[in-house]
PDB file of C-alpha atoms in Angstrom:
ATOM      1  CA  MET A 122       1.226 124.510 169.814  1.00  0.00           C
ATOM      2  CA  THR A 123       0.656 128.255 170.167  1.00  0.00           C
ATOM      3  CA  VAL A 124       3.403 129.359 167.770  1.00  0.00           C
ATOM      4  CA  PRO A 125       3.312 128.527 164.048  1.00  0.00           C
ATOM      5  CA  SER A 126       6.268 126.668 162.593  1.00  0.00           C
ATOM      6  CA  VAL A 127       7.512 126.722 159.032  1.00  0.00           C
ATOM      7  CA  ALA A 128       7.397 122.922 158.689  1.00  0.00           C
ATOM      8  CA  ARG A 129       3.820 122.671 159.982  1.00  0.00           C
ATOM      9  CA  VAL A 130       2.498 125.592 157.929  1.00  0.00           C
ATOM     10  CA  TYR A 131       3.995 124.000 154.807  1.00  0.00           C
ATOM     11  CA  ASP A 132       2.358 120.691 155.812  1.00  0.00           C
ATOM     12  CA  ALA A 133      -0.969 122.506 156.161  1.00  0.00           C
ATOM     13  CA  LEU A 134      -0.535 124.110 152.725  1.00  0.00           C
ATOM     14  CA  LEU A 135       0.013 120.636 151.267  1.00  0.00           C
ATOM     15  CA  GLY A 136      -3.172 119.357 152.941  1.00  0.00           C
ATOM     16  CA  GLY A 137      -1.336 117.320 155.583  1.00  0.00           C
ATOM     17  CA  LYS A 138      -2.515 116.499 159.101  1.00  0.00           C
ATOM     18  CA  ASP A 139       0.618 117.235 161.120  1.00  0.00           C
ATOM     19  CA  ASN A 140      -0.239 120.815 162.016  1.00  0.00           C
ATOM     20  CA  PHE A 141      -2.099 122.840 164.630  1.00  0.00           C
ATOM     21  CA  ALA A 142      -4.773 125.523 164.508  1.00  0.00           C
ATOM     22  CA  VAL A 143      -2.173 128.286 164.684  1.00  0.00           C
ATOM     23  CA  ASP A 144      -0.488 126.855 161.549  1.00  0.00           C
ATOM     24  CA  ARG A 145      -3.765 126.572 159.697  1.00  0.00           C
ATOM     25  CA  ALA A 146      -4.553 130.188 160.550  1.00  0.00           C
ATOM     26  CA  VAL A 147      -1.408 131.319 158.699  1.00  0.00           C
ATOM     27  CA  ARG A 148      -2.256 129.025 155.819  1.00  0.00           C
ATOM     28  CA  ASP A 149      -5.773 130.421 155.577  1.00  0.00           C
ATOM     29  CA  LYS A 150      -4.560 134.028 155.544  1.00  0.00           C
ATOM     30  CA  LEU A 151      -2.051 133.247 152.788  1.00  0.00           C
ATOM     31  CA  MET A 152      -4.738 131.515 150.764  1.00  0.00           C
ATOM     32  CA  GLU A 153      -7.047 134.557 151.092  1.00  0.00           C
ATOM     33  CA  ILE A 154      -4.506 136.900 149.505  1.00  0.00           C
ATOM     34  CA  THR A 155      -2.962 134.558 146.922  1.00  0.00           C
ATOM     35  CA  PRO A 156      -5.136 133.693 143.900  1.00  0.00           C
ATOM     36  CA  GLY A 157      -4.709 129.993 143.201  1.00  0.00           C
ATOM     37  CA  GLY A 158      -2.530 129.816 146.320  1.00  0.00           C
ATOM     38  CA  ALA A 159      -3.154 126.080 146.812  1.00  0.00           C
ATOM     39  CA  ASP A 160      -1.029 125.479 143.691  1.00  0.00           C
ATOM     40  CA  VAL A 161       2.101 127.146 145.178  1.00  0.00           C
ATOM     41  CA  PRO A 162       3.218 124.252 147.403  1.00  0.00           C
ATOM     42  CA  LEU A 163       2.238 121.743 144.706  1.00  0.00           C
ATOM     43  CA  TYR A 164       4.475 123.456 142.171  1.00  0.00           C
ATOM     44  CA  ASN A 165       7.261 123.490 144.753  1.00  0.00           C
ATOM     45  CA  ARG A 166       6.801 119.822 145.575  1.00  0.00           C
ATOM     46  CA  ALA A 167       6.759 118.937 141.880  1.00  0.00           C
ATOM     47  CA  VAL A 168       9.966 120.838 141.101  1.00  0.00           C
ATOM     48  CA  LEU A 169      11.681 119.128 144.050  1.00  0.00           C
ATOM     49  CA  GLY A 170      10.868 115.794 142.379  1.00  0.00           C
ATOM     50  CA  ARG A 171      12.177 116.923 139.037  1.00  0.00           C
ATOM     51  CA  GLY A 172      15.346 118.261 140.610  1.00  0.00           C
ATOM     52  CA  VAL A 173      16.023 115.004 142.470  1.00  0.00           C
ATOM     53  CA  ARG A 174      15.311 112.882 139.392  1.00  0.00           C
ATOM     54  CA  TYR A 175      17.676 115.035 137.337  1.00  0.00           C
ATOM     55  CA  LEU A 176      20.441 114.682 139.927  1.00  0.00           C
ATOM     56  CA  ALA A 177      19.949 110.926 140.122  1.00  0.00           C
ATOM     57  CA  SER A 178      20.155 110.760 136.319  1.00  0.00           C
ATOM     58  CA  GLN A 179      23.499 112.536 136.543  1.00  0.00           C
ATOM     59  CA  GLY A 180      24.828 109.816 138.849  1.00  0.00           C
ATOM     60  CA  ILE A 181      24.273 111.576 142.181  1.00  0.00           C
ATOM     61  CA  ASP A 182      23.430 108.843 144.693  1.00  0.00           C
ATOM     62  CA  GLN A 183      23.595 110.717 147.984  1.00  0.00           C
ATOM     63  CA  PHE A 184      21.482 113.714 149.043  1.00  0.00           C
ATOM     64  CA  ILE A 185      21.334 116.057 152.010  1.00  0.00           C
ATOM     65  CA  ASP A 186      17.888 117.655 152.266  1.00  0.00           C
ATOM     66  CA  LEU A 187      18.353 120.775 154.411  1.00  0.00           C
ATOM     67  CA  GLY A 188      15.265 122.132 156.176  1.00  0.00           C
ATOM     68  CA  ALA A 189      13.361 119.122 154.848  1.00  0.00           C
ATOM     69  CA  GLY A 190      10.070 119.719 156.653  1.00  0.00           C
ATOM     70  CA  LEU A 191       7.503 117.067 157.541  1.00  0.00           C
ATOM     71  CA  PRO A 192       7.265 113.902 155.435  1.00  0.00           C
ATOM     72  CA  THR A 193       4.644 113.977 152.710  1.00  0.00           C
ATOM     73  CA  VAL A 194       4.025 112.428 149.310  1.00  0.00           C
ATOM     74  CA  GLN A 195       7.011 111.926 146.989  1.00  0.00           C
ATOM     75  CA  ASN A 196       9.707 112.626 149.505  1.00  0.00           C
ATOM     76  CA  THR A 197      13.291 113.025 148.365  1.00  0.00           C
ATOM     77  CA  HIS A 198      14.284 109.460 149.211  1.00  0.00           C
ATOM     78  CA  GLU A 199      11.265 108.028 147.389  1.00  0.00           C
ATOM     79  CA  VAL A 200      12.082 109.956 144.229  1.00  0.00           C
ATOM     80  CA  ALA A 201      15.869 109.251 144.366  1.00  0.00           C
ATOM     81  CA  GLN A 202      15.407 105.560 145.156  1.00  0.00           C
ATOM     82  CA  SER A 203      12.884 105.149 142.367  1.00  0.00           C
ATOM     83  CA  VAL A 204      15.809 105.961 140.030  1.00  0.00           C
ATOM     84  CA  ASN A 205      18.561 104.326 142.066  1.00  0.00           C
ATOM     85  CA  PRO A 206      17.410 101.963 144.844  1.00  0.00           C
ATOM     86  CA  GLN A 207      20.812 102.397 146.547  1.00  0.00           C
ATOM     87  CA  ALA A 208      20.547 106.193 146.787  1.00  0.00           C
ATOM     88  CA  ARG A 209      21.210 107.552 150.262  1.00  0.00           C
ATOM     89  CA  VAL A 210      19.307 110.473 151.795  1.00  0.00           C
ATOM     90  CA  VAL A 211      19.705 112.464 155.019  1.00  0.00           C
ATOM     91  CA  TYR A 212      16.883 114.822 156.045  1.00  0.00           C
ATOM     92  CA  VAL A 213      17.855 117.771 158.232  1.00  0.00           C
ATOM     93  CA  ASP A 214      15.389 119.897 160.186  1.00  0.00           C
ATOM     94  CA  ILE A 215      15.405 121.851 163.415  1.00  0.00           C
ATOM     95  CA  ASP A 216      11.787 120.932 164.251  1.00  0.00           C
ATOM     96  CA  PRO A 217      11.718 117.859 166.565  1.00  0.00           C
ATOM     97  CA  MET A 218       8.319 116.954 165.127  1.00  0.00           C
ATOM     98  CA  VAL A 219      10.080 116.200 161.834  1.00  0.00           C
ATOM     99  CA  LEU A 220      12.447 113.807 163.611  1.00  0.00           C
ATOM    100  CA  ALA A 221       9.595 111.892 165.257  1.00  0.00           C
ATOM    101  CA  HIS A 222       7.538 111.500 162.102  1.00  0.00           C
ATOM    102  CA  GLY A 223      10.497 110.950 159.820  1.00  0.00           C
ATOM    103  CA  ARG A 224      12.069 108.187 161.848  1.00  0.00           C
ATOM    104  CA  ALA A 225       8.772 106.357 162.065  1.00  0.00           C
ATOM    105  CA  LEU A 226       8.403 106.599 158.279  1.00  0.00           C
ATOM    106  CA  LEU A 227      11.974 105.501 157.601  1.00  0.00           C
ATOM    107  CA  ALA A 228      12.308 102.770 160.211  1.00  0.00           C
ATOM    108  CA  GLU A 229      12.924 100.089 157.571  1.00  0.00           C
ATOM    109  CA  ASN A 230      14.904 102.194 155.108  1.00  0.00           C
ATOM    110  CA  GLN A 231      18.624 101.692 155.912  1.00  0.00           C
ATOM    111  CA  ASN A 232      19.793 104.191 153.303  1.00  0.00           C
ATOM    112  CA  THR A 233      17.814 107.127 154.700  1.00  0.00           C
ATOM    113  CA  THR A 234      17.777 108.917 158.045  1.00  0.00           C
ATOM    114  CA  VAL A 235      16.591 112.106 159.768  1.00  0.00           C
ATOM    115  CA  ILE A 236      18.666 114.345 162.022  1.00  0.00           C
ATOM    116  CA  THR A 237      17.610 117.296 164.167  1.00  0.00           C
ATOM    117  CA  ALA A 238      20.011 120.155 163.476  1.00  0.00           C
ATOM    118  CA  ASP A 239      20.033 123.806 162.505  1.00  0.00           C
ATOM    119  CA  PHE A 240      20.998 124.082 158.834  1.00  0.00           C
ATOM    120  CA  CYS A 241      22.418 127.523 159.686  1.00  0.00           C
ATOM    121  CA  ASP A 242      25.256 125.672 161.460  1.00  0.00           C
ATOM    122  CA  PRO A 243      26.934 123.699 158.632  1.00  0.00           C
ATOM    123  CA  ASP A 244      29.583 122.238 160.920  1.00  0.00           C
ATOM    124  CA  SER A 245      27.058 120.639 163.227  1.00  0.00           C
ATOM    125  CA  VAL A 246      25.116 119.306 160.238  1.00  0.00           C
ATOM    126  CA  LEU A 247      28.006 117.941 158.209  1.00  0.00           C
ATOM    127  CA  ASN A 248      29.819 116.473 161.226  1.00  0.00           C
ATOM    128  CA  HIS A 249      26.718 114.856 162.693  1.00  0.00           C
ATOM    129  CA  PRO A 250      27.523 111.178 163.279  1.00  0.00           C
ATOM    130  CA  ASP A 251      24.182 110.044 161.880  1.00  0.00           C
ATOM    131  CA  LEU A 252      24.807 111.988 158.691  1.00  0.00           C
ATOM    132  CA  ARG A 253      28.382 110.637 158.379  1.00  0.00           C
ATOM    133  CA  ALA A 254      27.030 107.111 158.751  1.00  0.00           C
ATOM    134  CA  VAL A 255      25.011 107.568 155.562  1.00  0.00           C
ATOM    135  CA  ILE A 256      26.827 110.224 153.491  1.00  0.00           C
ATOM    136  CA  ASP A 257      30.400 109.998 152.196  1.00  0.00           C
ATOM    137  CA  LEU A 258      31.548 113.613 151.861  1.00  0.00           C
ATOM    138  CA  ASP A 259      34.571 112.481 149.830  1.00  0.00           C
ATOM    139  CA  ARG A 260      32.116 111.799 146.979  1.00  0.00           C
ATOM    140  CA  PRO A 261      29.728 114.185 145.167  1.00  0.00           C
ATOM    141  CA  VAL A 262      26.458 114.966 146.931  1.00  0.00           C
ATOM    142  CA  GLY A 263      23.226 116.702 146.085  1.00  0.00           C
ATOM    143  CA  LEU A 264      22.514 119.529 148.513  1.00  0.00           C
ATOM    144  CA  LEU A 265      18.855 120.509 148.634  1.00  0.00           C
ATOM    145  CA  MET A 266      17.779 123.891 149.987  1.00  0.00           C
ATOM    146  CA  VAL A 267      14.145 123.759 149.020  1.00  0.00           C
ATOM    147  CA  ALA A 268      12.064 126.687 150.329  1.00  0.00           C
ATOM    148  CA  VAL A 269      14.428 127.324 153.240  1.00  0.00           C
ATOM    149  CA  LEU A 270      16.764 130.222 152.348  1.00  0.00           C
ATOM    150  CA  HIS A 271      13.850 132.638 152.107  1.00  0.00           C
ATOM    151  CA  HIS A 272      13.276 132.099 155.804  1.00  0.00           C
ATOM    152  CA  LEU A 273      16.611 133.803 156.501  1.00  0.00           C
ATOM    153  CA  ASP A 274      16.825 137.577 156.673  1.00  0.00           C
ATOM    154  CA  ASP A 275      19.670 139.396 154.982  1.00  0.00           C
ATOM    155  CA  SER A 276      21.210 140.003 158.449  1.00  0.00           C
ATOM    156  CA  GLN A 277      21.663 136.202 158.718  1.00  0.00           C
ATOM    157  CA  HIS A 278      23.890 136.274 155.601  1.00  0.00           C
ATOM    158  CA  PRO A 279      22.287 133.452 153.613  1.00  0.00           C
ATOM    159  CA  GLY A 280      24.836 133.855 150.807  1.00  0.00           C
ATOM    160  CA  GLN A 281      27.698 133.173 153.186  1.00  0.00           C
ATOM    161  CA  LEU A 282      25.822 130.158 154.543  1.00  0.00           C
ATOM    162  CA  VAL A 283      25.384 128.714 151.052  1.00  0.00           C
ATOM    163  CA  ALA A 284      29.092 129.303 150.344  1.00  0.00           C
ATOM    164  CA  ARG A 285      30.051 127.329 153.471  1.00  0.00           C
ATOM    165  CA  TYR A 286      28.091 124.300 152.266  1.00  0.00           C
ATOM    166  CA  ARG A 287      29.459 124.741 148.708  1.00  0.00           C
ATOM    167  CA  ASP A 288      33.017 124.835 150.027  1.00  0.00           C
ATOM    168  CA  ALA A 289      32.437 121.742 152.192  1.00  0.00           C
ATOM    169  CA  VAL A 290      31.455 119.418 149.332  1.00  0.00           C
ATOM    170  CA  VAL A 291      33.664 118.004 146.594  1.00  0.00           C
ATOM    171  CA  SER A 292      33.806 118.893 142.903  1.00  0.00           C
ATOM    172  CA  GLY A 293      30.882 117.395 140.999  1.00  0.00           C
ATOM    173  CA  SER A 294      28.412 118.070 143.788  1.00  0.00           C
ATOM    174  CA  TYR A 295      25.200 119.997 143.088  1.00  0.00           C
ATOM    175  CA  LEU A 296      23.079 122.562 144.934  1.00  0.00           C
ATOM    176  CA  PHE A 297      19.349 122.786 144.293  1.00  0.00           C
ATOM    177  CA  ILE A 298      17.494 125.859 145.588  1.00  0.00           C
ATOM    178  CA  THR A 299      13.885 127.012 145.519  1.00  0.00           C
ATOM    179  CA  HIS A 300      13.133 130.507 146.855  1.00  0.00           C
ATOM    180  CA  PHE A 301      10.345 133.128 146.996  1.00  0.00           C
ATOM    181  CA  ILE A 302      10.646 135.515 144.038  1.00  0.00           C
ATOM    182  CA  ASP A 303      10.021 139.260 144.491  1.00  0.00           C
ATOM    183  CA  GLY A 304       7.116 140.269 142.314  1.00  0.00           C
ATOM    184  CA  GLY A 305       6.859 143.866 143.495  1.00  0.00           C
ATOM    185  CA  ASP A 306       3.312 144.914 144.434  1.00  0.00           C
ATOM    186  CA  GLU A 307       1.973 141.426 143.543  1.00  0.00           C
ATOM    187  CA  THR A 308       3.918 139.761 146.347  1.00  0.00           C
ATOM    188  CA  ALA A 309       4.315 142.587 148.866  1.00  0.00           C
ATOM    189  CA  GLU A 310       1.236 141.656 150.937  1.00  0.00           C
ATOM    190  CA  ILE A 311       2.168 137.967 150.919  1.00  0.00           C
ATOM    191  CA  GLU A 312       5.630 138.792 152.185  1.00  0.00           C
ATOM    192  CA  GLN A 313       4.190 140.978 154.929  1.00  0.00           C
ATOM    193  CA  VAL A 314       1.892 138.195 156.134  1.00  0.00           C
ATOM    194  CA  MET A 315       4.829 135.769 156.188  1.00  0.00           C
ATOM    195  CA  LEU A 316       7.024 138.151 158.150  1.00  0.00           C
ATOM    196  CA  THR A 317       4.301 139.210 160.572  1.00  0.00           C
ATOM    197  CA  ASP A 318       2.457 135.917 161.227  1.00  0.00           C
ATOM    198  CA  LEU A 319       5.200 133.376 160.669  1.00  0.00           C
ATOM    199  CA  GLY A 320       8.213 135.530 161.504  1.00  0.00           C
ATOM    200  CA  SER A 321      10.099 134.824 158.252  1.00  0.00           C
ATOM    201  CA  GLY A 322       9.643 134.762 154.498  1.00  0.00           C
ATOM    202  CA  ARG A 323      11.827 137.077 152.420  1.00  0.00           C
ATOM    203  CA  PHE A 324      11.070 137.568 148.731  1.00  0.00           C
ATOM    204  CA  ARG A 325      14.225 138.142 146.646  1.00  0.00           C
ATOM    205  CA  SER A 326      14.860 139.030 143.003  1.00  0.00           C
ATOM    206  CA  PHE A 327      16.084 136.550 140.406  1.00  0.00           C
ATOM    207  CA  ASP A 328      19.468 138.231 140.515  1.00  0.00           C
ATOM    208  CA  GLU A 329      19.686 137.770 144.284  1.00  0.00           C
ATOM    209  CA  VAL A 330      18.762 134.089 144.039  1.00  0.00           C
ATOM    210  CA  CYS A 331      21.291 133.617 141.193  1.00  0.00           C
ATOM    211  CA  GLY A 332      23.881 135.129 143.550  1.00  0.00           C
ATOM    212  CA  PHE A 333      23.544 132.055 145.801  1.00  0.00           C
ATOM    213  CA  PHE A 334      25.136 130.014 142.985  1.00  0.00           C
ATOM    214  CA  THR A 335      28.362 132.080 142.930  1.00  0.00           C
ATOM    215  CA  GLY A 336      31.282 129.719 142.200  1.00  0.00           C
ATOM    216  CA  MET A 337      29.002 127.133 140.643  1.00  0.00           C
ATOM    217  CA  GLU A 338      27.872 126.306 137.087  1.00  0.00           C
ATOM    218  CA  LEU A 339      24.124 126.947 136.680  1.00  0.00           C
ATOM    219  CA  VAL A 340      22.326 124.141 134.924  1.00  0.00           C
ATOM    220  CA  GLU A 341      19.903 125.188 132.182  1.00  0.00           C
ATOM    221  CA  PRO A 342      17.512 126.958 132.269  1.00  0.00           C
ATOM    222  CA  GLY A 343      19.084 128.849 135.173  1.00  0.00           C
ATOM    223  CA  VAL A 344      16.860 130.305 137.908  1.00  0.00           C
ATOM    224  CA  VAL A 345      13.274 130.436 136.671  1.00  0.00           C
ATOM    225  CA  TYR A 346       9.761 130.179 138.087  1.00  0.00           C
ATOM    226  CA  ASN A 347       9.067 126.678 139.453  1.00  0.00           C
ATOM    227  CA  PRO A 348       6.732 125.506 136.662  1.00  0.00           C
ATOM    228  CA  LEU A 349       9.337 126.479 134.049  1.00  0.00           C
ATOM    229  CA  TRP A 350      12.230 124.569 135.581  1.00  0.00           C
ATOM    230  CA  ARG A 351      12.820 121.570 133.320  1.00  0.00           C
ATOM    231  CA  PRO A 352       9.118 120.618 133.012  1.00  0.00           C
ATOM    232  CA  ASP A 353       8.312 117.046 132.051  1.00  0.00           C
ATOM    233  CA  PRO A 354       5.227 115.535 130.351  1.00  0.00           C
ATOM    234  CA  THR A 355       3.376 115.435 133.693  1.00  0.00           C
ATOM    235  CA  SER A 356       4.164 119.075 134.616  1.00  0.00           C
ATOM    236  CA  VAL A 357       1.460 121.720 134.842  1.00  0.00           C
ATOM    237  CA  VAL A 358       2.763 124.929 133.270  1.00  0.00           C
ATOM    238  CA  PRO A 359       0.308 127.831 133.512  1.00  0.00           C
ATOM    239  CA  ASP A 360      -0.159 129.789 130.291  1.00  0.00           C
ATOM    240  CA  PRO A 361      -0.130 132.678 130.890  1.00  0.00           C
ATOM    241  CA  MET A 362       1.926 132.354 134.065  1.00  0.00           C
ATOM    242  CA  THR A 363      -0.244 132.862 137.136  1.00  0.00           C
ATOM    243  CA  LEU A 364       0.745 134.579 140.371  1.00  0.00           C
ATOM    244  CA  ALA A 365       0.800 131.153 142.034  1.00  0.00           C
ATOM    245  CA  GLY A 366       3.305 129.994 139.439  1.00  0.00           C
ATOM    246  CA  LYS A 367       5.501 133.045 140.074  1.00  0.00           C
ATOM    247  CA  ILE A 368       5.700 132.889 143.856  1.00  0.00           C
ATOM    248  CA  ILE A 369       8.725 130.566 143.920  1.00  0.00           C
ATOM    249  CA  GLY A 370      11.673 130.060 141.589  1.00  0.00           C
ATOM    250  CA  ALA A 371      14.124 127.186 141.262  1.00  0.00           C
ATOM    251  CA  GLY A 372      17.706 126.760 140.195  1.00  0.00           C
ATOM    252  CA  LEU A 373      20.419 124.088 140.190  1.00  0.00           C
ATOM    253  CA  GLY A 374      24.192 124.602 140.262  1.00  0.00           C
ATOM    254  CA  ARG A 375      27.111 122.221 139.877  1.00  0.00           C
ATOM    255  CA  LYS A 376      30.392 122.697 141.723  1.00  0.00           C
ATOM    256  CA  PRO A 377      33.190 122.544 139.103  1.00  0.00           C
TER     257      PRO A 377
END
């Protein structure tokens, strides 16, 4: 309770109740230095929904949500199963609080489960018996890395981690990523607060984020700011683009 966690800070940013004072303190500091900052997690949540709906429309019926965070509105399984009621979803997070809340939420959903594992250890994730009970890795899957890779420093080799997951899934699988985008002076202070108060939060360039899709076919429109990734009639697209709209970018790749 005395150390902020990524999952709980994100929950606080979304207006949830599963967080502590230390998490809300980080949220409040981020809100102070980010004009319109309350929109950032909403844009990220919205693009997650659009990404999952797109994947379901392409016939993907099983999803692995890595670093899923605490359950909130329009979770991955809710979006996927609204398109295909038989869609299967496994949530993966290292925070035991996610397991407790997630399993309570999913108690009656046989096609969805939550496992506690470190997504930085692909072998332990992909070989977890609870994941294997739900996901058939001999068929295409949708891998979701939504707002997680930016919590890895370069020394943790996030590109190599992504490649290990890419290599472990079959042709026709997809990888959906959202990631902090380096905006120079505009985002420098935000990045410093993340690194100092939360311990992680690296902003990377569009080129660096595109590099995570090496060996995959990028789906149009490539890696772009969240509000610009395949907006639908319900999407809010700032015009001109605000700082809040430029904090995070999204991209989707298909394994050929």
